[in-house]
Coordinates of C-alpha atoms and ligand atoms in Angstrom, one line a residue:
M1 CA -47.6 -26.4 -22.8
N2 CA -46.3 -22.7 -22.9
V3 CA -48.4 -20.2 -24.5
P4 CA -46.9 -19.8 -28.2
D5 CA -45.6 -16.3 -29.3
T6 CA -48.1 -16.4 -32.0
Q7 CA -51.6 -17.6 -30.7
R8 CA -53.6 -19.9 -33.4
N9 CA -56.8 -18.5 -34.5
G10 CA -59.3 -20.6 -33.0
K11 CA -59.0 -24.2 -31.6
K12 CA -59.0 -26.9 -34.6
N13 CA -60.8 -30.1 -33.8
N14 CA -59.7 -32.1 -36.6
V15 CA -56.0 -32.2 -35.9
R16 CA -54.4 -35.5 -36.9
F17 CA -51.1 -34.6 -35.4
R18 CA -48.4 -32.0 -34.4
V19 CA -45.0 -31.7 -36.0
T20 CA -42.5 -29.9 -34.2
I21 CA -39.6 -28.6 -36.1
V22 CA -36.5 -26.9 -34.4
G23 CA -34.6 -24.6 -36.6
C24 CA -36.1 -22.4 -39.4
G25 CA -33.3 -22.5 -41.6
I26 CA -33.4 -24.0 -45.4
G27 CA -34.2 -27.5 -44.0
G28 CA -36.9 -26.7 -41.4
L29 CA -38.7 -24.0 -43.5
T30 CA -38.7 -26.5 -46.7
L31 CA -40.3 -29.3 -44.4
A32 CA -42.9 -26.8 -43.3
A33 CA -43.7 -25.6 -46.5
T34 CA -43.9 -29.1 -47.9
I35 CA -46.5 -30.1 -45.2
S36 CA -48.4 -26.9 -45.9
K37 CA -48.8 -27.6 -49.4
F38 CA -49.4 -31.5 -49.6
T39 CA -51.5 -31.6 -46.5
I40 CA -55.1 -32.9 -47.7
E41 CA -57.5 -31.1 -45.1
Q42 CA -60.1 -33.4 -45.5
D43 CA -58.1 -35.8 -43.8
G44 CA -57.4 -33.7 -40.6
I45 CA -55.1 -30.6 -40.1
I46 CA -51.3 -31.1 -39.5
E47 CA -50.2 -28.7 -37.1
V48 CA -46.7 -27.7 -37.3
D49 CA -44.8 -25.6 -34.4
M50 CA -41.3 -24.2 -35.4
Y51 CA -38.8 -22.9 -32.8
E52 CA -35.8 -20.7 -34.0
S53 CA -33.2 -19.6 -31.3
K54 CA -32.8 -16.2 -33.2
S55 CA -35.0 -13.4 -32.6
E56 CA -36.2 -13.5 -36.2
V57 CA -35.9 -15.9 -39.3
S58 CA -32.5 -14.8 -40.9
V59 CA -29.6 -16.0 -42.6
I60 CA -26.2 -14.4 -43.5
G61 CA -26.2 -13.2 -47.3
A62 CA -24.4 -15.3 -50.0
G63 CA -25.7 -17.6 -52.3
V64 CA -26.7 -21.3 -52.2
G65 CA -26.4 -23.4 -55.2
I66 CA -29.8 -25.1 -56.4
W67 CA -29.0 -28.1 -58.4
K68 CA -31.6 -30.5 -60.5
R69 CA -33.3 -32.3 -57.7
S70 CA -33.4 -29.2 -55.4
W71 CA -34.8 -27.2 -58.0
Q72 CA -37.4 -29.7 -58.7
V73 CA -38.7 -29.4 -55.0
L74 CA -38.4 -25.6 -55.1
Q75 CA -40.6 -25.6 -58.5
D76 CA -43.1 -28.0 -56.7
L77 CA -43.6 -25.3 -54.0
G78 CA -44.1 -22.5 -56.7
F79 CA -40.5 -20.8 -56.7
E80 CA -40.5 -20.5 -60.5
E81 CA -43.4 -17.8 -60.4
E82 CA -41.6 -16.2 -57.3
L83 CA -38.4 -15.9 -58.9
V84 CA -39.6 -14.3 -62.1
K85 CA -41.5 -11.9 -60.0
R86 CA -38.4 -10.8 -58.4
E87 CA -36.4 -11.0 -61.8
V88 CA -34.1 -13.9 -60.5
K89 CA -33.0 -16.0 -63.2
V90 CA -34.2 -19.8 -62.9
P91 CA -31.9 -22.6 -63.7
V92 CA -31.9 -24.3 -67.1
D93 CA -31.7 -27.8 -67.9
G94 CA -28.4 -28.8 -69.4
E95 CA -25.2 -28.2 -69.3
S96 CA -23.5 -24.9 -68.4
R97 CA -20.1 -23.4 -67.5
G98 CA -18.7 -23.6 -64.2
P99 CA -15.5 -22.5 -63.1
I100 CA -12.0 -22.7 -64.5
F101 CA -9.5 -24.6 -62.5
R102 CA -6.1 -23.3 -62.3
K103 CA -2.9 -24.2 -60.9
S104 CA -1.8 -21.2 -58.7
D105 CA 0.8 -22.0 -55.8
Q106 CA 3.7 -20.6 -57.8
P107 CA 5.4 -17.2 -58.1
T108 CA 5.3 -17.0 -62.0
P109 CA 2.0 -16.9 -63.8
G110 CA -0.2 -20.3 -63.1
Y111 CA -2.1 -21.9 -65.8
D112 CA -5.6 -23.4 -66.5
F113 CA -5.9 -27.0 -66.2
H114 CA -9.8 -27.7 -66.2
D115 CA -12.6 -25.8 -67.8
H116 CA -15.4 -27.0 -65.9
V117 CA -18.9 -27.8 -67.7
M118 CA -21.5 -28.3 -65.0
P119 CA -23.8 -31.0 -66.0
Y120 CA -26.6 -29.0 -65.0
G121 CA -27.1 -25.2 -64.9
P122 CA -27.4 -24.7 -61.1
L123 CA -29.1 -21.4 -59.7
G124 CA -27.0 -19.3 -57.3
L125 CA -29.9 -18.4 -55.0
H126 CA -29.6 -15.7 -52.6
R127 CA -30.2 -17.0 -49.2
P128 CA -32.4 -14.3 -47.6
T129 CA -34.5 -14.7 -50.8
L130 CA -34.9 -18.5 -50.6
L131 CA -35.9 -18.1 -46.9
E132 CA -38.3 -15.3 -47.6
I133 CA -40.1 -17.3 -50.4
L134 CA -40.4 -20.4 -48.2
Q135 CA -41.8 -18.6 -45.4
S136 CA -44.4 -17.1 -47.6
K137 CA -45.5 -20.6 -48.5
L138 CA -46.3 -21.6 -44.9
S139 CA -49.9 -22.5 -44.3
A140 CA -52.0 -20.8 -41.3
N141 CA -51.2 -24.4 -39.5
C142 CA -47.5 -23.4 -39.2
T143 CA -46.6 -21.2 -36.2
I144 CA -43.1 -19.8 -35.8
H145 CA -41.7 -19.3 -32.3
T146 CA -38.5 -17.1 -32.4
S147 CA -35.9 -16.6 -29.6
K148 CA -36.3 -20.2 -28.7
A149 CA -33.2 -22.3 -28.3
L150 CA -33.5 -25.9 -27.7
V151 CA -31.2 -27.1 -25.1
S152 CA -32.5 -30.7 -24.9
Y153 CA -35.7 -32.8 -25.1
T154 CA -37.3 -35.8 -23.0
V155 CA -39.5 -38.7 -24.0
H156 CA -42.2 -39.8 -21.9
A157 CA -44.8 -42.4 -22.2
G158 CA -48.5 -41.1 -22.7
D159 CA -51.8 -43.3 -22.4
N160 CA -51.5 -44.3 -26.2
D161 CA -48.1 -42.9 -27.5
S162 CA -45.1 -41.3 -26.4
G163 CA -44.9 -37.8 -26.0
I164 CA -41.8 -35.7 -26.3
T165 CA -41.0 -32.5 -24.1
L166 CA -38.8 -29.8 -25.7
H167 CA -36.6 -27.7 -22.9
F168 CA -35.6 -24.2 -24.1
A169 CA -32.9 -21.8 -23.0
D170 CA -35.2 -19.4 -21.4
N171 CA -36.5 -22.3 -19.3
T172 CA -39.9 -22.9 -20.8
T173 CA -41.1 -26.1 -22.5
A174 CA -43.1 -27.3 -25.0
E175 CA -44.9 -30.5 -25.9
A176 CA -44.7 -32.7 -29.3
D177 CA -46.2 -35.6 -31.0
I178 CA -43.1 -35.7 -33.2
L179 CA -39.9 -33.9 -33.2
I180 CA -37.8 -32.8 -36.3
G181 CA -34.0 -31.3 -35.6
A182 CA -33.6 -28.8 -38.5
D183 CA -31.1 -27.2 -35.8
G184 CA -27.8 -27.2 -38.2
V185 CA -24.4 -28.4 -37.8
Y186 CA -24.6 -27.7 -33.9
S187 CA -27.9 -29.3 -33.4
A188 CA -29.0 -29.8 -30.0
T189 CA -31.4 -32.5 -31.1
R190 CA -28.9 -34.6 -32.3
Q191 CA -26.5 -34.0 -29.4
T192 CA -29.7 -34.9 -27.0
M193 CA -30.3 -38.1 -29.2
F194 CA -26.8 -39.5 -29.0
S195 CA -25.6 -38.4 -25.8
G196 CA -28.7 -39.7 -24.3
L197 CA -28.3 -42.9 -26.1
A198 CA -24.8 -43.4 -24.9
E199 CA -25.8 -42.5 -21.4
E200 CA -28.7 -44.8 -21.2
T201 CA -27.0 -47.7 -23.1
G202 CA -23.7 -47.5 -21.7
N203 CA -22.5 -47.7 -25.0
K204 CA -19.9 -44.7 -25.1
E205 CA -19.7 -45.2 -29.0
Y206 CA -22.9 -43.3 -29.6
A207 CA -21.4 -40.2 -27.8
Q208 CA -19.0 -39.5 -31.0
Y209 CA -22.0 -38.5 -32.9
A210 CA -23.4 -35.9 -30.4
R211 CA -21.1 -33.1 -31.2
A212 CA -19.9 -31.9 -34.7
E213 CA -16.2 -32.7 -35.5
Y214 CA -13.8 -30.2 -37.0
S215 CA -13.6 -31.3 -40.7
G216 CA -9.9 -30.0 -41.2
T217 CA -10.9 -27.1 -43.2
L218 CA -11.0 -23.2 -42.4
A219 CA -12.4 -20.9 -44.6
Y220 CA -11.7 -17.2 -45.1
R221 CA -14.4 -14.8 -46.9
G222 CA -14.0 -11.2 -48.1
P223 CA -15.4 -9.3 -50.8
V224 CA -13.6 -7.4 -53.5
P225 CA -15.6 -4.6 -54.9
T226 CA -15.8 -5.1 -58.9
E227 CA -15.1 -1.4 -59.5
K228 CA -12.3 -1.0 -57.5
L229 CA -10.6 -4.1 -59.1
K230 CA -11.7 -2.7 -62.8
E231 CA -10.1 0.3 -62.2
K232 CA -6.6 -1.3 -61.4
Y233 CA -7.1 -4.2 -63.8
P234 CA -9.8 -3.7 -66.3
Q235 CA -9.3 -7.0 -68.2
H236 CA -8.7 -9.2 -65.0
I237 CA -9.6 -12.9 -65.8
V238 CA -12.0 -12.7 -62.6
L239 CA -14.5 -10.5 -63.7
N240 CA -16.2 -12.8 -66.1
R241 CA -16.1 -16.6 -64.9
P242 CA -15.9 -18.2 -61.5
K243 CA -12.4 -19.2 -61.1
A244 CA -11.0 -21.9 -58.7
W245 CA -7.4 -21.2 -57.9
C246 CA -5.8 -24.4 -56.8
G247 CA -2.5 -25.2 -54.8
K248 CA -1.2 -27.5 -52.3
S249 CA -3.4 -27.9 -49.3
Q250 CA -5.6 -24.6 -49.9
H251 CA -7.7 -23.2 -52.9
V252 CA -9.4 -19.8 -53.6
I253 CA -12.8 -19.6 -55.4
T254 CA -13.6 -16.4 -57.1
H255 CA -17.3 -15.8 -58.0
P256 CA -18.3 -12.3 -60.3
L257 CA -21.5 -11.4 -58.2
G258 CA -22.1 -8.2 -59.9
P259 CA -21.2 -5.3 -57.7
Y260 CA -18.6 -7.4 -55.9
I261 CA -16.3 -10.4 -56.5
G262 CA -16.9 -13.1 -53.9
I263 CA -13.9 -14.6 -52.3
I264 CA -13.4 -17.8 -50.3
L265 CA -10.0 -19.1 -49.4
Y266 CA -10.2 -22.8 -48.1
M267 CA -7.4 -23.9 -46.1
Y268 CA -6.9 -27.4 -45.1
R269 CA -5.2 -27.9 -41.7
P270 CA -6.4 -31.0 -40.4
D271 CA -3.9 -30.7 -37.3
L272 CA -5.7 -29.8 -34.2
S273 CA -3.0 -28.0 -32.7
S274 CA -2.6 -25.8 -35.6
P275 CA -2.2 -22.3 -34.3
H276 CA -5.0 -21.2 -37.0
L277 CA -7.5 -23.1 -34.7
A278 CA -6.2 -22.0 -31.2
R279 CA -7.7 -18.6 -32.2
F280 CA -11.5 -19.7 -32.3
Q281 CA -11.8 -20.9 -29.0
N282 CA -15.6 -21.6 -28.9
Q283 CA -16.7 -19.6 -31.8
S284 CA -17.2 -20.6 -35.3
V285 CA -16.6 -17.4 -37.1
I286 CA -13.8 -15.0 -36.1
P287 CA -12.7 -11.6 -37.4
S288 CA -9.8 -11.7 -40.1
S289 CA -8.2 -9.1 -42.5
R290 CA -7.1 -8.9 -46.1
D291 CA -3.5 -8.8 -45.0
E292 CA -4.0 -12.3 -43.2
V293 CA -5.3 -13.7 -46.5
L294 CA -2.7 -12.0 -48.6
A295 CA -0.2 -13.6 -46.3
L296 CA -1.6 -16.9 -46.8
C297 CA -1.0 -16.6 -50.4
E298 CA 2.7 -15.6 -50.0
G299 CA 4.5 -17.0 -53.3
W300 CA 1.4 -17.7 -55.2
E301 CA 0.8 -16.5 -58.8
P302 CA 0.5 -12.6 -59.4
E303 CA -2.8 -12.6 -60.9
L304 CA -4.5 -14.0 -57.8
R305 CA -2.3 -11.6 -55.3
E306 CA -3.7 -8.6 -57.6
V307 CA -7.3 -9.8 -56.7
L308 CA -6.7 -10.4 -53.0
E309 CA -4.7 -6.9 -52.5
C310 CA -8.3 -5.5 -53.8
I311 CA -10.4 -7.2 -50.7
D312 CA -12.2 -4.5 -48.9
P313 CA -9.7 -3.2 -46.2
D314 CA -12.2 -2.7 -43.6
P315 CA -11.6 -5.9 -41.3
S316 CA -15.1 -6.1 -40.4
K317 CA -15.8 -7.3 -43.8
V318 CA -13.3 -10.1 -43.8
S319 CA -14.0 -13.1 -41.6
C320 CA -12.6 -16.8 -40.9
W321 CA -14.9 -19.7 -40.6
V322 CA -13.8 -23.3 -39.0
I323 CA -15.9 -25.7 -40.8
H324 CA -17.2 -28.5 -38.6
R325 CA -19.0 -31.6 -40.1
V326 CA -21.1 -34.6 -38.7
K327 CA -19.5 -37.8 -38.7
P328 CA -21.3 -40.3 -40.6
L329 CA -24.5 -41.0 -38.3
P330 CA -25.6 -44.8 -38.0
F331 CA -29.1 -43.4 -38.1
C332 CA -31.0 -39.9 -38.0
V333 CA -34.1 -41.3 -36.4
L334 CA -35.1 -42.3 -32.9
G335 CA -38.6 -43.4 -32.0
N336 CA -40.5 -40.2 -32.8
V337 CA -37.3 -37.9 -33.3
G338 CA -35.6 -37.2 -36.4
L339 CA -32.8 -35.1 -37.9
I340 CA -32.9 -33.2 -41.4
G341 CA -30.2 -31.4 -43.1
D342 CA -27.0 -30.1 -41.6
A343 CA -28.3 -31.6 -38.3
A344 CA -27.9 -35.1 -39.9
H345 CA -24.9 -34.7 -42.4
A346 CA -23.3 -31.3 -42.3
M347 CA -20.5 -31.5 -44.9
L348 CA -18.0 -29.6 -46.7
P349 CA -19.1 -26.9 -48.9
H350 CA -16.7 -28.4 -52.0
Q351 CA -19.6 -29.5 -54.2
G352 CA -22.1 -26.7 -52.8
V353 CA -24.8 -29.4 -51.9
G354 CA -25.3 -29.1 -48.3
G355 CA -28.5 -27.0 -48.8
G356 CA -29.7 -29.1 -51.4
Q357 CA -29.3 -32.0 -49.4
A358 CA -31.2 -30.5 -46.8
I359 CA -34.2 -29.5 -49.3
E360 CA -34.3 -33.0 -50.5
D361 CA -34.5 -34.4 -46.9
A362 CA -37.4 -32.0 -46.2
H363 CA -39.4 -32.8 -49.4
L364 CA -39.2 -36.7 -48.8
L365 CA -40.3 -36.4 -45.3
G366 CA -42.6 -33.6 -45.6
R367 CA -44.5 -35.8 -48.2
L368 CA -44.2 -39.2 -46.3
L369 CA -45.8 -37.2 -43.2
T370 CA -48.9 -35.9 -45.3
H371 CA -49.5 -39.6 -46.5
P372 CA -53.1 -40.5 -45.4
K373 CA -51.6 -43.4 -43.4
A374 CA -49.4 -41.1 -41.5
A375 CA -51.1 -41.3 -38.0
V376 CA -50.6 -41.1 -34.0
S377 CA -52.0 -44.3 -32.5
S378 CA -55.6 -44.5 -31.9
P379 CA -57.5 -47.2 -29.9
S380 CA -57.7 -49.4 -33.0
S381 CA -54.4 -49.0 -34.4
P382 CA -50.8 -48.1 -33.4
S383 CA -48.9 -44.8 -34.4
T384 CA -47.3 -45.0 -38.0
L385 CA -45.2 -42.1 -37.3
P386 CA -42.2 -44.0 -36.3
I387 CA -42.3 -46.0 -39.4
I388 CA -42.9 -43.0 -41.4
L389 CA -39.5 -41.6 -40.0
K390 CA -37.6 -44.7 -40.6
L391 CA -38.6 -44.8 -44.4
Y392 CA -37.4 -41.4 -44.5
E393 CA -34.0 -42.4 -43.0
T394 CA -33.6 -45.5 -45.2
F395 CA -33.8 -43.5 -48.3
R396 CA -32.2 -40.1 -47.4
L397 CA -29.5 -40.7 -45.1
P398 CA -27.2 -43.1 -47.3
A399 CA -27.9 -40.5 -50.2
A400 CA -26.6 -37.5 -48.2
Q401 CA -23.9 -39.1 -46.7
K402 CA -22.6 -40.2 -50.3
A403 CA -22.8 -36.4 -51.2
A404 CA -20.8 -35.6 -48.2
E405 CA -18.2 -38.1 -49.2
A406 CA -18.0 -36.6 -52.7
S407 CA -17.8 -33.3 -51.2
Y408 CA -14.7 -34.0 -49.3
D409 CA -13.0 -35.9 -52.0
N410 CA -13.5 -32.6 -54.4
G411 CA -11.5 -30.6 -51.4
L412 CA -8.6 -33.4 -51.7
M413 CA -8.9 -32.9 -55.5
Y414 CA -8.8 -29.1 -55.5
E415 CA -5.7 -29.0 -53.0
F416 CA -3.5 -31.7 -54.8
N417 CA -4.3 -34.2 -52.1
Y418 CA -6.4 -36.8 -53.8
P419 CA -5.2 -40.2 -53.1
G420 CA -3.2 -41.4 -56.3
L421 CA -3.1 -37.8 -57.2
V422 CA -0.9 -36.4 -54.5
F423 CA 1.6 -34.1 -55.2
G424 CA 4.0 -32.1 -52.8
D425 CA 4.5 -28.5 -52.0
S426 CA 7.5 -27.5 -54.1
Q427 CA 7.3 -24.1 -52.0
A428 CA 7.7 -25.6 -48.8
D429 CA 10.2 -28.3 -49.9
P430 CA 12.3 -27.7 -52.8
N431 CA 12.7 -31.4 -53.3
S432 CA 9.3 -31.9 -53.5
R433 CA 7.7 -31.4 -57.0
G434 CA 4.0 -30.2 -57.7
P435 CA 1.9 -31.7 -60.4
T436 CA 2.6 -32.1 -64.0
P437 CA 0.4 -30.3 -66.8
D438 CA -0.5 -34.0 -67.7
E439 CA -1.2 -35.1 -64.0
L440 CA -3.1 -32.1 -63.7
K441 CA -5.1 -33.0 -66.8
V442 CA -6.1 -36.2 -65.0
L443 CA -7.0 -34.5 -61.9
G444 CA -9.3 -32.0 -64.1
E445 CA -11.0 -35.1 -65.6
R446 CA -11.9 -36.4 -62.1
I447 CA -13.2 -33.1 -60.9
G448 CA -15.5 -33.2 -64.0
E449 CA -16.6 -36.7 -63.5
S450 CA -17.1 -35.8 -59.8
F451 CA -20.1 -33.6 -60.6
T452 CA -22.0 -35.9 -62.9
W453 CA -24.5 -37.5 -60.4
L454 CA -26.0 -34.0 -60.0
K455 CA -27.8 -34.4 -63.1
E456 CA -29.4 -37.6 -62.3
G457 CA -32.7 -38.8 -60.6
D458 CA -35.9 -36.8 -59.7
V459 CA -37.6 -36.2 -56.6
E460 CA -41.0 -37.1 -57.7
G461 CA -39.5 -40.7 -58.4
D462 CA -37.9 -40.8 -55.0
W463 CA -41.4 -39.8 -53.4
Q464 CA -43.4 -42.4 -55.7
K465 CA -40.9 -45.1 -54.6
N466 CA -41.0 -44.3 -50.7
G467 CA -44.7 -43.2 -50.8
G468 CA -45.8 -46.5 -52.1
R469 CA -44.1 -48.4 -49.2
V470 CA -46.2 -46.5 -46.7
G471 CA -48.4 -49.1 -45.3
E472 CA -46.6 -51.9 -46.6
D473 CA -45.3 -54.5 -44.2
V474 CA -41.7 -52.6 -44.1
I475 CA -41.2 -52.8 -40.5
V476 CA -39.3 -55.8 -40.5
A477 CA -37.1 -54.9 -43.6
I478 CA -36.3 -51.4 -41.7
F479 CA -35.7 -52.5 -38.5
K480 CA -33.3 -55.5 -39.3
R481 CA -30.9 -53.1 -40.5
P482 CA -27.9 -53.1 -38.3
A483 CA -28.4 -49.7 -37.3
Y484 CA -26.9 -50.0 -34.0
D485 CA -25.6 -52.8 -31.8
R486 CA -28.5 -53.8 -29.7
K487 CA -26.4 -56.7 -27.9
K488 CA -24.3 -54.0 -26.3
R489 CA -27.3 -52.2 -24.8
K490 CA -27.8 -52.2 -21.4
K491 CA -30.8 -54.5 -20.7
R492 CA -33.5 -52.4 -19.0
E493 CA -37.3 -52.4 -18.9
G494 CA -39.5 -49.4 -20.2
L495 CA -38.9 -46.4 -22.0
N496 CA -36.0 -44.5 -22.0
H497 CA -36.9 -41.0 -20.9
R498 CA -34.1 -39.2 -22.9
T499 CA -34.3 -41.0 -26.1
G500 CA -37.6 -42.6 -26.4
L501 CA -35.8 -45.8 -26.9
Y502 CA -37.6 -49.1 -25.5
I503 CA -35.2 -51.3 -23.9
Ligands
FAD1 C1 -18.6 -21.6 -46.2 C2 -19.8 -22.6 -46.7 C3 -20.3 -22.4 -48.0 C4 -21.4 -23.2 -48.5 N1 -21.9 -23.2 -49.7 C5 -22.9 -23.9 -50.1 C6 -23.5 -24.0 -51.3 O1 -22.7 -23.3 -52.3 N2 -24.6 -24.7 -51.5 C7 -25.1 -25.6 -50.6 O2 -26.2 -25.9 -50.9 N3 -24.8 -25.5 -49.4 C8 -23.7 -24.8 -49.2 N4 -23.2 -24.6 -47.8 C9 -23.9 -25.6 -46.9 C10 -25.3 -25.2 -46.4 O3 -25.2 -23.6 -45.9 C11 -25.9 -25.9 -45.5 O4 -25.8 -27.3 -45.7 C12 -27.5 -25.7 -45.3 O5 -27.5 -24.2 -44.8 C13 -28.1 -26.6 -44.2 O6 -29.5 -26.1 -44.0 P1 -30.1 -26.5 -42.7 O7 -31.6 -25.9 -42.5 O8 -29.9 -27.9 -42.1 O9 -29.3 -25.9 -41.4 P2 -29.1 -24.1 -41.3 O10 -29.2 -23.4 -42.5 O11 -28.0 -23.9 -40.5 O12 -30.3 -23.7 -40.4 C14 -30.5 -24.2 -38.8 C15 -31.4 -23.2 -38.2 O13 -31.6 -23.9 -36.8 C16 -31.4 -22.7 -35.9 N5 -30.9 -23.2 -34.5 C17 -29.7 -23.7 -34.4 N6 -29.6 -24.3 -33.2 C18 -30.7 -24.2 -32.6 C19 -31.6 -24.6 -31.5 N7 -30.7 -25.0 -30.4 N8 -32.6 -24.2 -31.1 C20 -33.7 -23.6 -32.1 N9 -33.1 -23.1 -33.4 C21 -31.8 -23.5 -33.6 C22 -30.4 -21.7 -36.6 O14 -30.6 -20.4 -36.0 C23 -31.0 -21.8 -38.1 O15 -31.8 -20.8 -38.3 C24 -22.2 -24.1 -47.5 C25 -21.6 -23.9 -46.2 C26 -20.7 -23.3 -46.0 C27 -20.0 -23.3 -44.2

């Protein structure tokens, strides 16, 4: 194994096993913090090695929505105290006011059609603050290695167990007992898992899960300085409440954030030959400009255009993002390798729950891994880690995939493309009519209902349910699931060196 960047202090001899996490984003750090909190050291230490491709643990600004269950996880990790110290508001249980939805794709003034009530007062937590607090919760048994971009991994059989070798872009390697890919939407861990499986089994179907796919959506972001808007329009409706400005196949979210108004224009262009897409080449973010955003809202209502005209004219402040997602995976665990967060289920952001799903994955997996029965193999018993990982997958993957589906549906609703409530583009086609106020009322009700799941459940209950299953004879139940088509797999003896699957 290569010498880590930060050498641990002294050799510990009661190490139960090592968890290797690739990616120090929301999911990876929550997992390490959960392991740090729940490891009972008298049972032995769980060492955690984290590998991050960037030269430091960092994230681009902006907020991440924290709903009920993800807040419970963060509370468990001691966030309430930390946020109070930083004078950041903590979320309150119960309803709160959300954005006002408005029909805007018309040259005359638009109108409100849905005053959204959130089923739970979510916290818009500043991403750098979230990562900073998570990092402060890591125990001395966690080591972060920066500037380590995973390229691939290989699995090899050891004397008692299979081990994993990680291969990094700087040509170094590291060894792991268990590998968790928390490396985001473009996950190298997922790519290795599924492209390796396609190659080794001869089933090309697996290859479709290796790479992220275009979601059909582009997002433009650019701030509006609040003072600048106030000078021109002191009573403007964006100053007090978040707004969703809806129209055919695109919508704009405006959010008052103190010194500036956050603006995101989402545009649905599923056509892969769209000229908008051609500009990206291999990048996921490219520079844009105020004029480009304004041009996309040509013919939209005056009140929206007034705001967009105040976007910071500095082109470096305006960007366009291509949003990729992960096709619903048939599984996210293979042997001793698992995926969490965006690596397993990157989704569209229309419910603001991708970060929360990463937090929930990390919490359940972290608690399962710190269960006293989680162990690598010994002369008397086999490793329980693959079963622990499968338990995590069985519970979390369907839940996160449901959230991804809901996020996709919400995009269709905001952009008048929802099945049964599809309305034409009256601007592009004079024969096509837009929605009537009555139809928009129904749409508004659907939007309201689509968020109700966010107030349900509790993570402690999820943990109790799953933690209680560790040690039971769950193997049969889990492996009976039709996770992948075993019949089509090429028959071979032994351990597959890329995927770790015995075939
Ligand atoms: C426009 C937009 C708006 C959004 N708004 C919201 C919102 O309001 N609320 C919400 O909950 N979610 C939102 N999301 C989604 C949210 O950002 C993600 O779901 C969340 O960041 C996922 O966390 P993660 O830890 O899985 O991945 P990430 O946050 O992407 O972290 C992955 C980490 O892995 C590192 N990494 C990547 N590749 C490698 C490699 N090969 N080797 C080593 N390290 C690697 C990266 O540098 C990064 O640090 C939004 C997303 C978008 C695009």
